[in-house]
Coordinates of C-alpha atoms and ligand atoms in Angstrom, one line a residue:
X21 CA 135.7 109.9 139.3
X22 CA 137.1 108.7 136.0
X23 CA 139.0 110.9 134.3
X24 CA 136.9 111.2 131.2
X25 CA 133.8 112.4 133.6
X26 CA 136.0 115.8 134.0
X27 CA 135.1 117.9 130.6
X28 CA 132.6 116.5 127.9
X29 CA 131.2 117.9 125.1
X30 CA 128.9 116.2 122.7
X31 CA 126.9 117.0 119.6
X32 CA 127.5 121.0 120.2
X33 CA 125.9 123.1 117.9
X34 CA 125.7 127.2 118.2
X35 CA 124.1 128.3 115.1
X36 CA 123.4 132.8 114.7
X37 CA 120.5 134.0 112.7
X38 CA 122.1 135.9 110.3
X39 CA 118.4 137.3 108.2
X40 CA 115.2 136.1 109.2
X41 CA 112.6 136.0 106.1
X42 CA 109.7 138.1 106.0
X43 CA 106.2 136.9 107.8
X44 CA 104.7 135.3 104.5
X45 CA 108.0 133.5 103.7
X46 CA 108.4 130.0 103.6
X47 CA 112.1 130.5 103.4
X48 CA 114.1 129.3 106.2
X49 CA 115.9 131.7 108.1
X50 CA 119.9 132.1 107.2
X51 CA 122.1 130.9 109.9
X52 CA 125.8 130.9 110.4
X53 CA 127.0 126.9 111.4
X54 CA 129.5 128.6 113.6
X55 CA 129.7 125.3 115.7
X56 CA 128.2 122.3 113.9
X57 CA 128.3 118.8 115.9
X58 CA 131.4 119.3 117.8
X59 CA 132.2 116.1 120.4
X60 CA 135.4 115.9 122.4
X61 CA 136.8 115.0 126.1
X62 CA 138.9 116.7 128.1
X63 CA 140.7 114.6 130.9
X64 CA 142.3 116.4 134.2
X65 CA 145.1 118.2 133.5
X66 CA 145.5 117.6 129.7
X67 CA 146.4 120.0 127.0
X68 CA 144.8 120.3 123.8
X69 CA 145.2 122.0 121.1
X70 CA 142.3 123.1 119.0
X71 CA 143.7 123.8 115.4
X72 CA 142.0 125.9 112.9
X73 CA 142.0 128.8 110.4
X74 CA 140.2 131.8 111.7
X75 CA 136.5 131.7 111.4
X76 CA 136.6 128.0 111.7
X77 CA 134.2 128.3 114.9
X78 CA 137.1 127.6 117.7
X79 CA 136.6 131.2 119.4
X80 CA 132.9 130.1 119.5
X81 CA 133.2 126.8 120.7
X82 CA 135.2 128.7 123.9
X83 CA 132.3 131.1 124.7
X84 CA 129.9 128.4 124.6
X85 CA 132.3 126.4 127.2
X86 CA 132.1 129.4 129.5
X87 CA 128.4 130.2 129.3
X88 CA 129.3 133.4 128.0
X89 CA 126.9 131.6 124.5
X90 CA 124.2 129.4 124.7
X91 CA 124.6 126.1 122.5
X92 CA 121.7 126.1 119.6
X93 CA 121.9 122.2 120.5
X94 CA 124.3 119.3 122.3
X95 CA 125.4 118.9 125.3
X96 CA 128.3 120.2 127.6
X97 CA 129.2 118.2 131.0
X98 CA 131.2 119.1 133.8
X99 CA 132.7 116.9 136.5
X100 CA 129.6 114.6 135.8
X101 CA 127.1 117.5 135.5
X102 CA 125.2 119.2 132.5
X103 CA 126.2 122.7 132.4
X104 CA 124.5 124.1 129.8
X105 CA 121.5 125.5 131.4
X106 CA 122.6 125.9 134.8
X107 CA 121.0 129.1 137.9
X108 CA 123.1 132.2 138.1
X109 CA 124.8 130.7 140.9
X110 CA 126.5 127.4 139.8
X111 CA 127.4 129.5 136.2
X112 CA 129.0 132.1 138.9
X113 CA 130.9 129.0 140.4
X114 CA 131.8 127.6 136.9
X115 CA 132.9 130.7 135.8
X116 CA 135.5 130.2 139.2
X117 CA 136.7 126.9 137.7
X118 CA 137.0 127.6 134.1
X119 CA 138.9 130.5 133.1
X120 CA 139.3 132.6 129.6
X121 CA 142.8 133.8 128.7
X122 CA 142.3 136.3 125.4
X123 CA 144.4 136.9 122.9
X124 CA 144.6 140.1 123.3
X125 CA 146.5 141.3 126.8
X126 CA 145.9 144.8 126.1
X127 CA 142.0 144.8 125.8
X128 CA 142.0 142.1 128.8
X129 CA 143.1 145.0 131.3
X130 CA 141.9 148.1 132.2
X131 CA 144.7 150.8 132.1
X132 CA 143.6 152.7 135.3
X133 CA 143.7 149.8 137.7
X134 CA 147.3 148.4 138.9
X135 CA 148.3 145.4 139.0
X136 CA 147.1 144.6 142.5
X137 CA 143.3 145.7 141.7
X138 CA 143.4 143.9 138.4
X139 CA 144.5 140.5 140.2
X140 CA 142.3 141.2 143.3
X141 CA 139.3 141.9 141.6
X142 CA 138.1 138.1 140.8
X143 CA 139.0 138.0 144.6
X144 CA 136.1 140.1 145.4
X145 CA 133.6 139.3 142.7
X146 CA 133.5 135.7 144.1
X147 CA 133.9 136.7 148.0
X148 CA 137.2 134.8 148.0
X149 CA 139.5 135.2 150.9
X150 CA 138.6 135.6 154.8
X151 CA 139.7 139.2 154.9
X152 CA 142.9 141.4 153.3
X153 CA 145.7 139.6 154.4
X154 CA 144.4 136.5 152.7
X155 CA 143.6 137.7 149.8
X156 CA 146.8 139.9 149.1
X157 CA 148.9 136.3 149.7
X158 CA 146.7 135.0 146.8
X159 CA 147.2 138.2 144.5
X160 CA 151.4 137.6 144.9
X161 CA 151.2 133.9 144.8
X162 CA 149.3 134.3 141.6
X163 CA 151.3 137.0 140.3
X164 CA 154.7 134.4 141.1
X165 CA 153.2 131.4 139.8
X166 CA 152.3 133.1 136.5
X167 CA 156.5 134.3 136.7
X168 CA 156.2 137.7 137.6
X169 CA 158.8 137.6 140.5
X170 CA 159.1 139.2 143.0
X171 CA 155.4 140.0 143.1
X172 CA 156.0 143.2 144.7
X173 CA 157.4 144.4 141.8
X174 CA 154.5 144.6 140.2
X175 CA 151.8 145.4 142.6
X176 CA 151.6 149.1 142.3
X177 CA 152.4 149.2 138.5
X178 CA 149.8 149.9 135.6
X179 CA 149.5 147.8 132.9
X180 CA 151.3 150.3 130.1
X181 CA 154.3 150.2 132.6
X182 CA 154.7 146.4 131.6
X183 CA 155.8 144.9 128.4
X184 CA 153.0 142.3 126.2
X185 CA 154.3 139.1 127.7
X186 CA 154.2 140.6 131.0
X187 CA 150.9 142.0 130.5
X188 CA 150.0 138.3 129.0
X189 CA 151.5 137.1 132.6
X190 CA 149.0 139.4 134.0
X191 CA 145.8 138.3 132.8
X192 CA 147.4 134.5 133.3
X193 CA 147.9 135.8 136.9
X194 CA 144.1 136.9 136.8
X195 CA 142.8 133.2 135.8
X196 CA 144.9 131.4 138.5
X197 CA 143.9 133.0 141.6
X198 CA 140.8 131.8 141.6
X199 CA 142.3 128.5 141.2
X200 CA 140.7 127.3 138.1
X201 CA 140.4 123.6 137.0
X202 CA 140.6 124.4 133.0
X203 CA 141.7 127.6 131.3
X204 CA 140.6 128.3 127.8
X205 CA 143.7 130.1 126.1
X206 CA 142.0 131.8 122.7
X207 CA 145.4 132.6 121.2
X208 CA 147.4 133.4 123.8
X209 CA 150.3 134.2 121.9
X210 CA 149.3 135.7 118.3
X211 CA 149.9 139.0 119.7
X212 CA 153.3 138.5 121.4
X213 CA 157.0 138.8 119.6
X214 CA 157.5 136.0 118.6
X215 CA 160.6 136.0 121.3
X216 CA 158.6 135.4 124.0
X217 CA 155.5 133.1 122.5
X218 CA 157.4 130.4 123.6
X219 CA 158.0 132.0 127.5
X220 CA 153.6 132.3 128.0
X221 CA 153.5 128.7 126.1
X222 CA 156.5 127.2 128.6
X223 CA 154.2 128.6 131.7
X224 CA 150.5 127.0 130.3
X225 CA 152.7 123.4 130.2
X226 CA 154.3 124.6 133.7
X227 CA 150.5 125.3 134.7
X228 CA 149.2 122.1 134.2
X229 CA 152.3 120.1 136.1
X230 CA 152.4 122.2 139.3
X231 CA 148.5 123.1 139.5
X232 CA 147.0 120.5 137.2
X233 CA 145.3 122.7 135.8
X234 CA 143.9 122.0 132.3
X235 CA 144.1 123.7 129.1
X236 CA 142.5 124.1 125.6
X237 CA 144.9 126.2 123.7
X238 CA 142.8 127.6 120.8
X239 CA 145.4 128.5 117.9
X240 CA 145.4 129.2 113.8
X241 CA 149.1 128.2 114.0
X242 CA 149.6 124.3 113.7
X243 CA 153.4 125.2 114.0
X244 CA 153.0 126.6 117.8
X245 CA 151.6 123.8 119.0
X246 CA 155.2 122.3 119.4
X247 CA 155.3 119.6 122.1
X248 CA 153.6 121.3 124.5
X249 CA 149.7 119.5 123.7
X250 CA 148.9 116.4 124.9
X251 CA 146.1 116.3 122.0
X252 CA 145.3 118.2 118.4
X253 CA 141.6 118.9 117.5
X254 CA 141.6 120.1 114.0
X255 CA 138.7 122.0 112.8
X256 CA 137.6 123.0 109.7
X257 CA 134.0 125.3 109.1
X258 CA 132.7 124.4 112.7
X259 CA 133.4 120.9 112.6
X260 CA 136.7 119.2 114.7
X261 CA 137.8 116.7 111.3
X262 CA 140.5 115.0 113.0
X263 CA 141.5 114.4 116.6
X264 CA 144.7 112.5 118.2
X265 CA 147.6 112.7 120.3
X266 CA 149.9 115.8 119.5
X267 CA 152.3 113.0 117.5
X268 CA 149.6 111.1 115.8
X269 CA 148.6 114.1 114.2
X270 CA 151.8 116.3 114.0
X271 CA 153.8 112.8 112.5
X272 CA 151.0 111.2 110.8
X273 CA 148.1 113.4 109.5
X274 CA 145.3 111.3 108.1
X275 CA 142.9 114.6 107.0
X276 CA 143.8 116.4 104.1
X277 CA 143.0 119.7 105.6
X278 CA 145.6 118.5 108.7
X279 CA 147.8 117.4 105.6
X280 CA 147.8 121.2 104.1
X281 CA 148.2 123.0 107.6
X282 CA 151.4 121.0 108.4
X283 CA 152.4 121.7 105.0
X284 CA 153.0 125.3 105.1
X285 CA 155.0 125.6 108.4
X286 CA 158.4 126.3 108.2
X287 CA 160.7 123.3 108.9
X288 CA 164.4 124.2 109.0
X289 CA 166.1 121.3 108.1
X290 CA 165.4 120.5 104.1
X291 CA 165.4 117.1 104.6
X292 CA 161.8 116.9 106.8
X293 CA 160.3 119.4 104.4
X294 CA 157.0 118.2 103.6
X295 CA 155.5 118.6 99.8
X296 CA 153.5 122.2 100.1
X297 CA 149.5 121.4 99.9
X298 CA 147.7 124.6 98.1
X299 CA 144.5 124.1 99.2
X300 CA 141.5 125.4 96.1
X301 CA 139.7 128.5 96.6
X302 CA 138.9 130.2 100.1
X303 CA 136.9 129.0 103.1
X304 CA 133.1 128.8 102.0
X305 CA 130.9 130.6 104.1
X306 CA 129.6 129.2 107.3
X307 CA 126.2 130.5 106.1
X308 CA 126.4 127.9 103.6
X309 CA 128.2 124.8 103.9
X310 CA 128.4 122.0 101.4
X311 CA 127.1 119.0 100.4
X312 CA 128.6 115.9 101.5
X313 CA 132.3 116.5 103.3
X314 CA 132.1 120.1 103.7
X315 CA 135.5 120.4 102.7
X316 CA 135.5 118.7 99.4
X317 CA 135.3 122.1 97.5
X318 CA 139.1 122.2 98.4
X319 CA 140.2 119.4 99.2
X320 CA 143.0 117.5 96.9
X321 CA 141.6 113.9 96.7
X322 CA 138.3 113.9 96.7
X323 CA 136.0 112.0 94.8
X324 CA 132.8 111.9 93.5
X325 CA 131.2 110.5 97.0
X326 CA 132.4 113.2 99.1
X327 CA 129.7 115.8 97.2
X328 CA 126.8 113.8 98.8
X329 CA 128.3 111.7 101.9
X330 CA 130.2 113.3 105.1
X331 CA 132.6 110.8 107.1
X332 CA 133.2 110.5 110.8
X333 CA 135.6 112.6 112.1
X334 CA 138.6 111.4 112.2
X335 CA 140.1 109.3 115.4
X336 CA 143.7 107.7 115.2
X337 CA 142.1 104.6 115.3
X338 CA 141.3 105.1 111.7
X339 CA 142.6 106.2 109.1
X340 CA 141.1 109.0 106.6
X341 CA 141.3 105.9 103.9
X342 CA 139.1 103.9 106.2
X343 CA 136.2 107.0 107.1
X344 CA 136.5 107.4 103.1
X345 CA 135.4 103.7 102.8
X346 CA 132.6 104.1 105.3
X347 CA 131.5 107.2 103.0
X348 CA 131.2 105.2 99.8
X349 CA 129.7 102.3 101.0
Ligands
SF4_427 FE1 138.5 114.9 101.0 FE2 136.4 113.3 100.6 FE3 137.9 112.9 102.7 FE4 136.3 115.0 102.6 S1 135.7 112.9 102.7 S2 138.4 115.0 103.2 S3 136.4 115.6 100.4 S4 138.5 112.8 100.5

């Protein structure tokens, strides 16, 4: 199988009634573009990170990847095969191979189970594992492999024995012993000290090395990105604007909405300070997105054109000049 057959997404759209006119309206009804014609491909074992301020659409886009939403529109294929209408069954067995890490590790557990319970419990919903024996090996090997060692330590604990990033370790633990193929991180880390953000980030890169395992690490912070993505997806009021490796677009931004992220993250040595980018105004609403580029409201250089005419995202083998061109032509 070719690697790009493993995870593709194209043309995605979720779109939520927000008001529905009354019977003898011919008003449409009002809809939130939470995801708007999102298209990406995730390889075997890669990371990427999906960039975005919050309400851009990226916690959405990660339901509608599990199944836990249905897409308004597009399509979402797996290992070759359409997913987004699939039996009880096969979404059960998806749900085996492509696993949710929330942000927050608190809400993730509940308080009266131990640790042991909490990591068997996928274990049982999915009738993994011949009999007991088998399946407390997996509960400790997951439980070591997300770094809690020894895992006896931990078995017969409760989750407010443990500290955030252990409890963070914990729901980790509760995504790999099922053995996923792709974990969907929705902030993984926005809730941690910021001591130990780098700790959960170091064992999502560790992840994908020893398990291949891939990830789509779903953040608002361009900065914690770091060198850990193989890939940025930027996205800005449902839409990913510009996609490329992590240096492409950590070096070289091409969108001005990459442009004003990178330029508000705090870079310690004064001489690799970029020029601060105050972007106009706020986020419009996703009930109603405008004309043209959606983000010429705010954006620094735009020009007449961009009110009526919205450019292909953009790929590194372009550069924002060039989908500019293609918008005025
Ligand atoms: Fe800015 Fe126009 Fe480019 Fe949109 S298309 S990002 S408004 S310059």
């Amino acid at each position: 199988m070719s690697a790009e057959k493993f995870l593709e997404v194209r043309g995605l759209k979720k779109y939520f009634e927000v008001s529905r006119p009354g019977f003898f309206s011919r008003a449409a009804p009002r809809l939130v573009h939470a995801v708007d014609d999102v298209s990406f491909n995730l390889r075997r074992s890669e990371v990427i990170a999906l960039v975005g301020e919050s309400g851009c659409g990226k916690s959405t886009l990660a339901l509608l990847l599990m199944g836990l939403e249905e897409p308004t529109d597009g399509v979402i294929s797996f290992e070759g095969q359409v997913i987004n209408h699939v039996s009880d069954s096969d979404r059960k067995d998806l749900r085996r191979k492509i696993q949710m890490v929330f942000q927050d590790p608190y809400e993730s557990l509940n308080p009266t189970q131990t640790i042991e319970e909490v990591i068997n419990e996928p274990l049982e919903v999915h009738g993994i594992g011949e009999n007991k024996k088998e399946r407390d090996q997996r509960v400790k090997k997951a439980l070591e492999d997300a770094g809690l060692k020894p895992a006896e330590t931990y078995l017969k604990r409760y989750p407010h024995e443990l500290s955030g990033g252990q409890r963070q370790r914990v729901v980790i633990a509760a995504a790999l012993v099922l053995e996923p193929e792709i974990i969907l991180a929705d902030e993984p880390v926005s809730m941690l000290d910021v001591s130990i953000r780098a700790e959960i980030i170091n064992l999502l890169a560790d992840l994908r090395i020893t398990r291949k395992i891939a990830v789509i690490f779903i953040t608002h912070d361009l900065g914690s990105v770091g060198f850990f993505a193989d890939r940025v997806a930027v996205m800005y009021l449902g839409r990913i604007v510009e996609i490329g490796t992590m240096l492409e677009v950590l070096e070289k931004p091409q969108h001005p909405y990459t442009k004003a992220l990178l330029s508000v993250i705090p870079v310690p040595n004064p001489r690799m300070r970029r020029e601060r980018i105050i972007l106009k105004g706020e986020t419009p609403n996703p009930i109603d997105i405008p004309s043209g580029c959606r983000f010429h409201p705010r954006c620094p250089v735009a020009i007449d054109a961009c009110k009526v005419s919205d450019p292909p995202f953009i790929k590194h083998s372009q550069t924002h000049q060039t989908a500019c061109l293609l918008l005025v032509k």
